[in-house]
Coordinates of C-alpha atoms and ligand atoms in Angstrom, one line a residue:
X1 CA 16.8 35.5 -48.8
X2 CA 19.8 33.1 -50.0
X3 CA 20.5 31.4 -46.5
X4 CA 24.2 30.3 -47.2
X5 CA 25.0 32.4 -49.9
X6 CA 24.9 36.0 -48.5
X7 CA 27.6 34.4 -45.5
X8 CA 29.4 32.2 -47.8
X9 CA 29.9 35.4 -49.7
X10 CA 31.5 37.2 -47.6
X11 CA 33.6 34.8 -46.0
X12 CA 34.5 32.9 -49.4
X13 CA 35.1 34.4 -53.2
X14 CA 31.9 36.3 -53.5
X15 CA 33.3 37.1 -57.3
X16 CA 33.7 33.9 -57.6
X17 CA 30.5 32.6 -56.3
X18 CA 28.4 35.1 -58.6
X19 CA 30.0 34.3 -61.4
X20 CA 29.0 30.5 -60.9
X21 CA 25.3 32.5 -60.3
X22 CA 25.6 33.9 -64.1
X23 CA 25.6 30.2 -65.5
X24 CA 22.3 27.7 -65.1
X25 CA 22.8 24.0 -64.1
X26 CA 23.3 22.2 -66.8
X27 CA 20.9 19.5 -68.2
X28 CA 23.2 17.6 -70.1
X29 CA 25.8 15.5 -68.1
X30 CA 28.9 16.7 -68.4
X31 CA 32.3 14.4 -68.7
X32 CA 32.4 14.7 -64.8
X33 CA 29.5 12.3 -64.2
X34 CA 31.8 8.8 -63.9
X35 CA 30.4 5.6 -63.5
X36 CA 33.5 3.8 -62.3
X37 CA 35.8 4.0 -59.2
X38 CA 39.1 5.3 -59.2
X39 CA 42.6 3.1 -57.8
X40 CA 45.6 3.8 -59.0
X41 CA 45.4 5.8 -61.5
X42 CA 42.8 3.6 -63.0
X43 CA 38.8 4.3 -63.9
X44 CA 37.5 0.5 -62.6
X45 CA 34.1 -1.4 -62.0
X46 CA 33.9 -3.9 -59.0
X47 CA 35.4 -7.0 -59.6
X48 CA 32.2 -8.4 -58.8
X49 CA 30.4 -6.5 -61.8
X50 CA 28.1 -5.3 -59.1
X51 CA 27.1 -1.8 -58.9
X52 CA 24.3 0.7 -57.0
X53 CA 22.2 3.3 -57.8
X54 CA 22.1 7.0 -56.6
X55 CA 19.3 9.1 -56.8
X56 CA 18.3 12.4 -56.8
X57 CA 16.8 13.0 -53.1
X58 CA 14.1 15.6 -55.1
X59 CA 12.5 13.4 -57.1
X60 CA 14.0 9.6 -56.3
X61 CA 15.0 9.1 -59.9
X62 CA 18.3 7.6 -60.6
X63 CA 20.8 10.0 -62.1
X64 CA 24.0 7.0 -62.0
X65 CA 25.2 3.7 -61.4
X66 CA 28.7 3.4 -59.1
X67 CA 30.7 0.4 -58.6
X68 CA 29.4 -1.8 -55.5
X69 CA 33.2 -2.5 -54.2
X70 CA 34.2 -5.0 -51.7
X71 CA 37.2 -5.2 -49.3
X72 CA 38.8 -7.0 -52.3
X73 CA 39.0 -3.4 -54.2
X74 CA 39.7 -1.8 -51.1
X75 CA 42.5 -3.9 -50.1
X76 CA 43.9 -3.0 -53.8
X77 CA 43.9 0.3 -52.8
X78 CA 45.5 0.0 -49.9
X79 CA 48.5 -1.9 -51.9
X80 CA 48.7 0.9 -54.6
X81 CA 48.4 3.7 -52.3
X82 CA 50.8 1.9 -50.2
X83 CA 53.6 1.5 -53.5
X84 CA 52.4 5.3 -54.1
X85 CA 53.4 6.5 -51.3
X86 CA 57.0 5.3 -51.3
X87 CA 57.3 6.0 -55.0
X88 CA 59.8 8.7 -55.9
X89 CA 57.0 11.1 -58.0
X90 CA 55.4 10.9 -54.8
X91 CA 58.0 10.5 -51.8
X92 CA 60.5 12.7 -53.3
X93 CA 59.0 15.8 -54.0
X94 CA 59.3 19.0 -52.6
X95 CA 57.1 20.5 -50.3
X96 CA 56.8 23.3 -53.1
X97 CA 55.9 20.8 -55.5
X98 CA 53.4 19.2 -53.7
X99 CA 51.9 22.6 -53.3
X100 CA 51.9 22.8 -57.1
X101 CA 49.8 20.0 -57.5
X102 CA 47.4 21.0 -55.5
X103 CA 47.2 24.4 -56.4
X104 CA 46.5 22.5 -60.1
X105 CA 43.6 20.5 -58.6
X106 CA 42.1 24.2 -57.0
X107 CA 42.4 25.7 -60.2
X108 CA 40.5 22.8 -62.0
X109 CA 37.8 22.6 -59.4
X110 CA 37.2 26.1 -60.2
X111 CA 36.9 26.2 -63.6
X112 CA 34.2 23.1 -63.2
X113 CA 32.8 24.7 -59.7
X114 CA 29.0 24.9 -61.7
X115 CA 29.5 21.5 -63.1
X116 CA 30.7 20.2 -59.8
X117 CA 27.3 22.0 -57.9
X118 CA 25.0 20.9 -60.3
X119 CA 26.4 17.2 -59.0
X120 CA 26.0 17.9 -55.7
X121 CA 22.5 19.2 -55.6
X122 CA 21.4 16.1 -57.8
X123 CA 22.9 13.8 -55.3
X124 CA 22.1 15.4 -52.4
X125 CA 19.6 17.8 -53.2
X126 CA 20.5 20.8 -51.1
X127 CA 20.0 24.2 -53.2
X128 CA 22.2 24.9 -56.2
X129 CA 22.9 28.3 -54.3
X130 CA 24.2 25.9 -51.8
X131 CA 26.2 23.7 -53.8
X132 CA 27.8 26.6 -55.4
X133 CA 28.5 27.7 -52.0
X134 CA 30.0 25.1 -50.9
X135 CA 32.3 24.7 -54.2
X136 CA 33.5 27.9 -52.8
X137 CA 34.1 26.4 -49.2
X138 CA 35.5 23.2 -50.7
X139 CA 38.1 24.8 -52.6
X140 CA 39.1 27.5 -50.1
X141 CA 40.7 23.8 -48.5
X142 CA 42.7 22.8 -51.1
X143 CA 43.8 26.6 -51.5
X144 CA 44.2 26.8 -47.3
X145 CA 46.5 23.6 -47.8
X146 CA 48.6 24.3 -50.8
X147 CA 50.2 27.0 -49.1
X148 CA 49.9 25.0 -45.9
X149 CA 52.2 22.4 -47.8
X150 CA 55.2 24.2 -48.0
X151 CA 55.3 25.6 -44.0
X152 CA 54.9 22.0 -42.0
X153 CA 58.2 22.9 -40.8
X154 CA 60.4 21.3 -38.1
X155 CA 62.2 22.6 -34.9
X156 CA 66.2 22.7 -33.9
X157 CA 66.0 23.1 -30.2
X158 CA 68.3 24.0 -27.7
X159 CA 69.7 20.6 -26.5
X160 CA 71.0 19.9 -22.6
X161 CA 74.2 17.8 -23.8
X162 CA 77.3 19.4 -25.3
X163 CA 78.6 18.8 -28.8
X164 CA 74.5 17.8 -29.8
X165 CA 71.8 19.2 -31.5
X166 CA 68.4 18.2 -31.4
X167 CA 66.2 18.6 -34.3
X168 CA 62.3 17.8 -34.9
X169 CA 60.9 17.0 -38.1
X170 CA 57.8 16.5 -39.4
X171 CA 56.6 13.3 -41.7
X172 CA 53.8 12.0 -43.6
X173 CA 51.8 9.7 -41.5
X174 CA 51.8 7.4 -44.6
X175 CA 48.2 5.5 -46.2
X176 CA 45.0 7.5 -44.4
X177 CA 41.8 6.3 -45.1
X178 CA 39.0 8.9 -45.2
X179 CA 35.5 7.8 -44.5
X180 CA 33.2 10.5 -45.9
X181 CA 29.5 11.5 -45.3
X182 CA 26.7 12.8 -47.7
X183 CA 25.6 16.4 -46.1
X184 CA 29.0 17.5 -47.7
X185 CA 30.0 15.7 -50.5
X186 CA 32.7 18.2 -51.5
X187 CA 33.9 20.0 -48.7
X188 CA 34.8 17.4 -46.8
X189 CA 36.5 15.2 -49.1
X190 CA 38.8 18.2 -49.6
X191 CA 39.1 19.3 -46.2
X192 CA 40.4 16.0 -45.6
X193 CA 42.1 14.7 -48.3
X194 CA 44.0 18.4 -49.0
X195 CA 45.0 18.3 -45.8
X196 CA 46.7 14.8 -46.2
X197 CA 48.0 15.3 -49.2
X198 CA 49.8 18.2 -48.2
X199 CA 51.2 16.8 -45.4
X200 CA 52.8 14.4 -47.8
X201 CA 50.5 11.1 -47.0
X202 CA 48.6 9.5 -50.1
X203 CA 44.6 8.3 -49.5
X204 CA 41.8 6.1 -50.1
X205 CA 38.6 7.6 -49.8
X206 CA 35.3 6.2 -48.9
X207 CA 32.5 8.1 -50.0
X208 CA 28.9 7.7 -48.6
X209 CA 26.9 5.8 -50.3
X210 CA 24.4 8.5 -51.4
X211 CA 27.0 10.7 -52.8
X212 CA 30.0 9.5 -54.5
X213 CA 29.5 11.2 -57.4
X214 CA 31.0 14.1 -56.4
X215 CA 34.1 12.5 -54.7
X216 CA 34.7 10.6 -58.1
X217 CA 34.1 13.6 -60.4
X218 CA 37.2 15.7 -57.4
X219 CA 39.5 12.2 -58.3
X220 CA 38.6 12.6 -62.0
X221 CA 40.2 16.6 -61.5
X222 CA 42.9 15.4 -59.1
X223 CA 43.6 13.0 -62.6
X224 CA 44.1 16.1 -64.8
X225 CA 45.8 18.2 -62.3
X226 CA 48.8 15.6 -62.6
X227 CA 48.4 14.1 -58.9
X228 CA 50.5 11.1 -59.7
X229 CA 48.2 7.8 -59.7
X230 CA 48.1 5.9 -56.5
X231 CA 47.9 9.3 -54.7
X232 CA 44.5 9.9 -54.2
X233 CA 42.0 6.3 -54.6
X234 CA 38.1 6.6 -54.3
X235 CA 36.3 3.4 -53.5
X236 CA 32.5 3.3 -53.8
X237 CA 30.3 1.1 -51.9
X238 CA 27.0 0.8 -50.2
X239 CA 28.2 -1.9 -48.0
X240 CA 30.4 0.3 -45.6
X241 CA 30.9 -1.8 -42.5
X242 CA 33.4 -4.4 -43.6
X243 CA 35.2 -1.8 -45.7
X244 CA 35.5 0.7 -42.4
X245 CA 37.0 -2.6 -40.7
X246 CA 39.4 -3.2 -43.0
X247 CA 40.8 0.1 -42.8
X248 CA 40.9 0.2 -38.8
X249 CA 42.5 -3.7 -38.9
X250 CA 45.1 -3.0 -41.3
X251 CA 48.7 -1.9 -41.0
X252 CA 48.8 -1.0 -44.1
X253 CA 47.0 2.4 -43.2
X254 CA 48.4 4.6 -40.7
X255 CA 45.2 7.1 -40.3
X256 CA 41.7 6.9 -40.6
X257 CA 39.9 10.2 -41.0
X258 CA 36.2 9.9 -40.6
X259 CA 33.1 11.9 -40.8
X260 CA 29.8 10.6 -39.5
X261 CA 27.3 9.2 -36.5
X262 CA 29.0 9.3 -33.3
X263 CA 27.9 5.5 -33.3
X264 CA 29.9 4.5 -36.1
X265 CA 33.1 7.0 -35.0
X266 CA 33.0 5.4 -31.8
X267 CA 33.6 2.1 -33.7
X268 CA 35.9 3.2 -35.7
X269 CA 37.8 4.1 -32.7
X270 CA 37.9 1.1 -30.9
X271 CA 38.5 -1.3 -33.8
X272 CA 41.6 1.1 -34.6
X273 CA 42.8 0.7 -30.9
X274 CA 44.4 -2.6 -31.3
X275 CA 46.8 -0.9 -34.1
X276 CA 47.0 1.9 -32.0
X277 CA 46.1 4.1 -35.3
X278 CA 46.4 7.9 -35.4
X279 CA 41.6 8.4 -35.5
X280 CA 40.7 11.5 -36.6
X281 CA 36.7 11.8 -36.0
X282 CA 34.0 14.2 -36.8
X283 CA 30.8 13.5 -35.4
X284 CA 27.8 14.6 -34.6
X285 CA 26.5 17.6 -32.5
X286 CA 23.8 18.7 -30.2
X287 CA 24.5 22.7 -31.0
X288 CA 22.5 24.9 -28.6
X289 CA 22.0 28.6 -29.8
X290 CA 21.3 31.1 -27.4
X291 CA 19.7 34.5 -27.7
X292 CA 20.3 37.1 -24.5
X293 CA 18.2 40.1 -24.1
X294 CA 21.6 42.4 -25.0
X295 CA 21.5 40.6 -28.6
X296 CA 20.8 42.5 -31.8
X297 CA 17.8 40.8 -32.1
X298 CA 17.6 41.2 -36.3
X299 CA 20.7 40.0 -36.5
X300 CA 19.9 37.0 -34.2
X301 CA 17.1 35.8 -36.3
X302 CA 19.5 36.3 -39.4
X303 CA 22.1 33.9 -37.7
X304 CA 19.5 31.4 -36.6
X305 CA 18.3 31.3 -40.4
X306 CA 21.7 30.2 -41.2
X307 CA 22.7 28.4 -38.2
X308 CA 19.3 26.0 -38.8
X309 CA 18.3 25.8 -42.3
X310 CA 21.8 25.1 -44.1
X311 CA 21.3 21.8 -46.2
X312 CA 17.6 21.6 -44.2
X313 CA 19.5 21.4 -40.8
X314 CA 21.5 18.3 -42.4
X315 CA 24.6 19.2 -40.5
X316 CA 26.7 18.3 -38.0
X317 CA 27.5 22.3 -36.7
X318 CA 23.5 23.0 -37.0
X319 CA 21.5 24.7 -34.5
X320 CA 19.5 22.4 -32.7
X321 CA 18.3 23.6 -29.2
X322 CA 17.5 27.3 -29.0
X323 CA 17.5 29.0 -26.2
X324 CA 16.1 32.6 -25.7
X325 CA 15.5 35.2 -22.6
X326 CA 12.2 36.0 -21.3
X327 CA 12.4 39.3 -22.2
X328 CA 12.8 39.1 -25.9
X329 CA 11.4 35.6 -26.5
X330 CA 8.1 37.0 -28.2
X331 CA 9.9 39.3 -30.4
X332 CA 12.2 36.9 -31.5
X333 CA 10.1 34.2 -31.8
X334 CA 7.8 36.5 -34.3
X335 CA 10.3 37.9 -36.9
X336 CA 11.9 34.7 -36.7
X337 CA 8.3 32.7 -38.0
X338 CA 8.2 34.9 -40.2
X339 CA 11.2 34.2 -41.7
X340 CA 10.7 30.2 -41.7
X341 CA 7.7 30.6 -42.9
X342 CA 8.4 32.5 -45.7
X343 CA 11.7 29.9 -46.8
X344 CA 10.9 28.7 -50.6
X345 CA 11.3 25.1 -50.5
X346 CA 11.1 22.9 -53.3
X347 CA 13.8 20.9 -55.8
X348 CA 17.5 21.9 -55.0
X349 CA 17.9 23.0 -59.1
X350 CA 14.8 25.2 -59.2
X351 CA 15.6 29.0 -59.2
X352 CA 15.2 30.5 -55.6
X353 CA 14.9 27.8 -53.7
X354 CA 16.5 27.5 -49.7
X355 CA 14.9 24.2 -48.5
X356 CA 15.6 21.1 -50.6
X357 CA 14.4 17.5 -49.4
X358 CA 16.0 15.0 -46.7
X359 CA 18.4 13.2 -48.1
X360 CA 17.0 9.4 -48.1
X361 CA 14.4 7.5 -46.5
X362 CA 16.3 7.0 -43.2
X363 CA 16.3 10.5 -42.4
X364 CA 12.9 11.7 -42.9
X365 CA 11.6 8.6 -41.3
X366 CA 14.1 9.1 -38.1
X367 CA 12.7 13.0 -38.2
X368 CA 9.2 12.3 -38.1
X369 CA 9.4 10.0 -34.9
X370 CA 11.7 12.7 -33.3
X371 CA 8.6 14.8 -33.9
X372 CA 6.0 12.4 -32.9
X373 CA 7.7 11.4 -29.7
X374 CA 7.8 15.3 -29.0
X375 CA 4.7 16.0 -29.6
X376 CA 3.9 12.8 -27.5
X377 CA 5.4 15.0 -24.6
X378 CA 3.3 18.1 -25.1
X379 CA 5.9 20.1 -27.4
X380 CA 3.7 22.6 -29.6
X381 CA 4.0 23.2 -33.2
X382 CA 4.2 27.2 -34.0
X383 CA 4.8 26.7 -37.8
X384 CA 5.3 23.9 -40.2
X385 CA 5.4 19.9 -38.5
X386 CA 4.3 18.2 -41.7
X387 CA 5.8 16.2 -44.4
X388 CA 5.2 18.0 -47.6
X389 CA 4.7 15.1 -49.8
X390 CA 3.1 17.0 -52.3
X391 CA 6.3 18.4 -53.4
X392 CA 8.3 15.2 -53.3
X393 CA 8.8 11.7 -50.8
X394 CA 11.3 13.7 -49.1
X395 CA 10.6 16.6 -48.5
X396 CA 9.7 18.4 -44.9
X397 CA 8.7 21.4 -43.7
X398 CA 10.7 24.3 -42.1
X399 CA 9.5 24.1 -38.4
X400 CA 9.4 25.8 -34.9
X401 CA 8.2 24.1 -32.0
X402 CA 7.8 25.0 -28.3
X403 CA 7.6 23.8 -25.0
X404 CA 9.8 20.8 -25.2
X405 CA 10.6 18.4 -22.3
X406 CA 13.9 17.9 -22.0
X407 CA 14.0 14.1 -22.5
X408 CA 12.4 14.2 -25.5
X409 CA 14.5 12.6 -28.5
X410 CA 14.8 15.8 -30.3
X411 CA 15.8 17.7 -28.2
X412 CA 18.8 15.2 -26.2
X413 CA 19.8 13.9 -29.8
X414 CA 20.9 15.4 -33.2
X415 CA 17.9 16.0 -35.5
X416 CA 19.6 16.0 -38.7
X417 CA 16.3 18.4 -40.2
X418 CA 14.9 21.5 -40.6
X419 CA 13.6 21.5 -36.8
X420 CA 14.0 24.7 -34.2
X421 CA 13.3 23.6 -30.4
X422 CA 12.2 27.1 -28.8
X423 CA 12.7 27.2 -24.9
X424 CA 12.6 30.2 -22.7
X425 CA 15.7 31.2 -20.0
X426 CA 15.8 33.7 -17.1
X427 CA 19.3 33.6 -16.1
X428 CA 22.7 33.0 -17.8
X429 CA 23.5 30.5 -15.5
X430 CA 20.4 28.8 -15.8
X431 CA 20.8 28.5 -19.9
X432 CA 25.0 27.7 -19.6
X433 CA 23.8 25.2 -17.2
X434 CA 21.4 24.2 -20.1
X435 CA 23.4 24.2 -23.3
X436 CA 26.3 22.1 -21.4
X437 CA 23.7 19.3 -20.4
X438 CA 24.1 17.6 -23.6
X439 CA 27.1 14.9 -24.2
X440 CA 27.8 16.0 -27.3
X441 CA 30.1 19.6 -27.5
X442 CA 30.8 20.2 -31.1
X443 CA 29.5 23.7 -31.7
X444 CA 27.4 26.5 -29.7
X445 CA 26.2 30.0 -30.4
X446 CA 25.2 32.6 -29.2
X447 CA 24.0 36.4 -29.6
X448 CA 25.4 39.2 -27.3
X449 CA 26.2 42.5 -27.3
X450 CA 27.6 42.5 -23.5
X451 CA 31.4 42.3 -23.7
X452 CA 31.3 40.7 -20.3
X453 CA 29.4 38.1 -20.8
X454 CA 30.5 37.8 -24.6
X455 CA 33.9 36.2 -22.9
X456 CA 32.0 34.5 -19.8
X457 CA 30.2 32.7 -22.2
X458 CA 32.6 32.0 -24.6
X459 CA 34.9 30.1 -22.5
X460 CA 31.8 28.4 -20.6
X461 CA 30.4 26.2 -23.3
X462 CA 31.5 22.9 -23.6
X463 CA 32.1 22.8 -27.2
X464 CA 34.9 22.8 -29.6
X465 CA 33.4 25.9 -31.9
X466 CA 31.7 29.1 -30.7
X467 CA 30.1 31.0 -32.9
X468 CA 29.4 34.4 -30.8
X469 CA 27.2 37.2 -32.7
X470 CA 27.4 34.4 -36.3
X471 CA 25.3 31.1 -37.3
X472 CA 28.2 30.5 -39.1
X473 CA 32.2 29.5 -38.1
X474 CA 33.4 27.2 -40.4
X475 CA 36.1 28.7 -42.7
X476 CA 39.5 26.9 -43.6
X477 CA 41.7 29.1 -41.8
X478 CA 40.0 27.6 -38.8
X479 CA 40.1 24.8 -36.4
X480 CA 36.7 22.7 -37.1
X481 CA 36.3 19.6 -34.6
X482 CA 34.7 18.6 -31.3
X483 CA 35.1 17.5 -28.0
X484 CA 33.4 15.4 -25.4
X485 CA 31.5 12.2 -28.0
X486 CA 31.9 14.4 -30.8
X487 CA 34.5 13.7 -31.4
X488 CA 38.5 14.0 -32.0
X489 CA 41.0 15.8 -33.9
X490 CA 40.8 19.0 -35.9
X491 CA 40.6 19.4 -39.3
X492 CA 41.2 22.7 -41.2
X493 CA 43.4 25.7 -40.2
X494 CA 46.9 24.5 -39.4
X495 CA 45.7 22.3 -37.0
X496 CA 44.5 20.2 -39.9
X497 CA 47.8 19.0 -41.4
X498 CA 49.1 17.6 -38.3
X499 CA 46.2 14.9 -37.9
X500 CA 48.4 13.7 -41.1
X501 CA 51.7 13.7 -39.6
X502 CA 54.1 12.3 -37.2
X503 CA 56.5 14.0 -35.3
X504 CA 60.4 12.3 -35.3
X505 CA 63.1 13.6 -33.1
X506 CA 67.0 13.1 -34.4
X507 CA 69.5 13.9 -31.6
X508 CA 72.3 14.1 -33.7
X509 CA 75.6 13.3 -31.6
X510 CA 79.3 13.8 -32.1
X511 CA 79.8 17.4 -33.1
X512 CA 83.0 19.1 -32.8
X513 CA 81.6 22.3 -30.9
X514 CA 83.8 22.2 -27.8
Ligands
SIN1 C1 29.5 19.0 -41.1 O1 28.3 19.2 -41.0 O2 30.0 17.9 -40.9 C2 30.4 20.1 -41.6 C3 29.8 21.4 -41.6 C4 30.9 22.5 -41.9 O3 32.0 22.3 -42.3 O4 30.5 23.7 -41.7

């Protein structure tokens, strides 16, 4: 079974995404491996001379060295994305033209979508089926907001006063910053910066610190594709913090777009109060997933397969508290064991596999004391619970466990891993009641056949994304984004472009109607 891949296909290019299938990862690197930043238009090393090392999460070796930038580059990115933004290639485009650019930049991304996956699952090891996958999700952004580009249309509404009209037009914001995370290197650079660019709004993008490979080979193709320079600026860094504040301090930038820990988003937020800044955040989720006893229950287990074990549970929409009625709990629970336990796991560029490793230290040694404090409260492991560091430092197994108490840390917080919490229901309100319990309320599923309840429980989770009878919701055409701490702001979908712009009202006075 291909986790992401069979859903992906049908909800992305599934010509596309088995052509990339025909061609093997390369093992030479190919001219989209950079080694240097990218401001204005410029390939550049840190002023400093200072740079950092990423490694491949499978094996820990280093496959590049990036620029270690300071505010100093950051700040010149912020002046030449700044002079970019008012410059006539830029400013005075159409809204057709813009469209062409980016439709260029699709185009490229596509040609180099195996290059571009081979990248990814070096740097963050998820499965090359993955990666391609995702090249396929990433691009279906820039695609989404090409031909987003040439409808951010204004209004001309009817106006109270004689002889005046009243017309509404949308801008560019201006400079946005985009603060990006690792679990996506790709997809979420686009979805953000294709989004801006659209909208008219030039960027400076700061990608984490364990994958900016990717984000500097997308600027290397947003190079070719003609996006004039100043446009679209990647900074690299391992040293976020001071960086993040400069962004939220300056008035230089006019949005900050971020991806991440609630933690950091929520100090993003509050150092981007005293400017009054336009915060876009993504952060994390507590996603519960919910089986009733009307659900399909094969097609349950399929949608908890995807819903968990995408990039090893290393995202934000994953399933992390599941929730399942007395009466089919055993027969779920056994078809869906033996689908975890028969997951291939293993180095994200060997043929077949679903499961690659955590993506650093950090996160495998935050997993296992989630588990260890859970098991500390009685929780019971059905399959897996073990670090399997006989395939690599960071790799862990695909696991269910039962019976855990609520205020354990695994099951209140995100778990970031390849982790199922099984608990039992009776009643629906019992369960909404439940799932609602948790302050986060980015995503929820659940599987139902009962119309009814299909709309009860639809409109009764306290979440921003409902996945009802899927493990999976996120496409481009849709609105992706949270509420309650995680989050604020949409990105993709329409919705998306006007996180990037500002709304101006002309009354325009004096007309000889009368
Ligand atoms: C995320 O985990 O932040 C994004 C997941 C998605 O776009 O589906």
């Amino acid at each position: 079974m291909c986790i992401t891949l069979s859903t992906f296909c049908r909800m992305c290019n599934s010509r596309l995404i088995r052509s990339f299938l025909r061609h093997k990862s390369s093992t030479t690197k190919t001219s989209l491996w950079l080694k240097q930043a990218y401001i204005g238009g410029e390939w550049l090393d840190a002023t400093s001379g200072a740079t950092f090392e990423v490694r491949n999460p499978a094996n820990m070796k280093v496959i590049g060295c990036v620029p270690n930038m300071t505010v100093v580059e950051a700040q010149k990115a912020l002046d030449v994305a700044t002079k970019a933004f008012y410059a006539p290639e830029w400013r005075q485009i159409t809204a057709r033209e813009r469209s062409q650019l980016l439709k260029n930049w699709n185009t490229l991304i596509l040609q180099r979508g195996t290059d571009l996956a081979d990248i990814m699952t070096a740097e963050c090891g998820k499965p090359l089926t993955e990666s391609l996958a995702e090249v396929a999700y990433g691009q279906s952004f820039v695609e989404w907001f090409a031909e987003e580009a040439r409808r951010i249309d204004g209004q001309l509404i009817a106006s109270s006063m004689r002889n005046q009209e009243v017309l509404v037009l949308r801008e560019p914001l201006g400079v946005a910053a985009l603060i990006t995370p690792w679990n996506f290197p790709m997809a979420l650079v686009l979805r953000k910066a294709a989004a801006a660019l659209a909208a008219g709004c030039t960027v400076v993008i700061k990608p984490a610190e364990d994958t900016p490979l990717t984000c500097l080979a997308l600027a290397k193709l947003s190079e070719i594709a003609c996006i004039p320079a100043g446009v679209f600026n990647v900074v690299t860094t391992n040293k976020a913090a001071p960086i993040g504040d400069l962004f939220c301090r300056s008035p230089q930038v006019c949005g900050i777009s971020f991806t991440g820990s609630t933690e950091v988003g929520k100090h993003l937020f509050r150092e981007s109060a005293g400017l009054l800044k336009r915060v876009s955040l993504e952060l994390g989720g507590n996603a519960p997933f919910i089986v009733f006893e009307s659900a399909d229950i094969v097609e349950a287990v399929k949608g908890a397969m995807v819903a968990k074990f995408r990039n090893a549970g290393q995202t934000c929409v994953t399933a992390n508290r599941f929730y399942v009625q007395s009466s089919v709990y055993d027969n779920f629970l056994k078809q869906l064991q033996a689908q975890v336990e028969a997951l291939k796991i293993g180095p994200g560029h060997e043929q077949g596999v679903q499961i690659g490793p955590l993506v650093n230290r950090a996160q495998l040694k935050r997993l296992k004391s989630f588990m260890k404090d859970a098991l500390q409260r009685h929780a019971k492991v059905v399959c897996g619970g073990k670090h399997l560091q006989d395939i690599g430092e960071l790799f862990y197994a695909p696991t269910i466990i039962t019976g855990v108490d609520r205020t354990a840390r695994i099951y209140r917080e995100e778990v970031f891993g390849p982790v199922i919490t099984l608990t039992k229901f009776d009643t629906e309100d019992e369960v909404v009641t439940r799932a609602n319990s948790s302050l986060r309320g980015l995503s929820g599923y659940f599987f139902s056949r009962d119309l009814q309840q299909v709309f009860r429980v639809a409109r009764r989770l306290e979440v921003g994304i409902v996945g009802v009878n899927v493990g999976l919701a996120s496409q481009a055409e849709a609105p992706f984004g949270g509420i309650k701490e995680s989050g604020v702001g949409r990105e993709g979908g329409h919705f998306g472009i006007e996180e990037f712009t500002e709304i101006k009202y002309i009354c325009l006075g004096g007309l000889k109607y009368d």
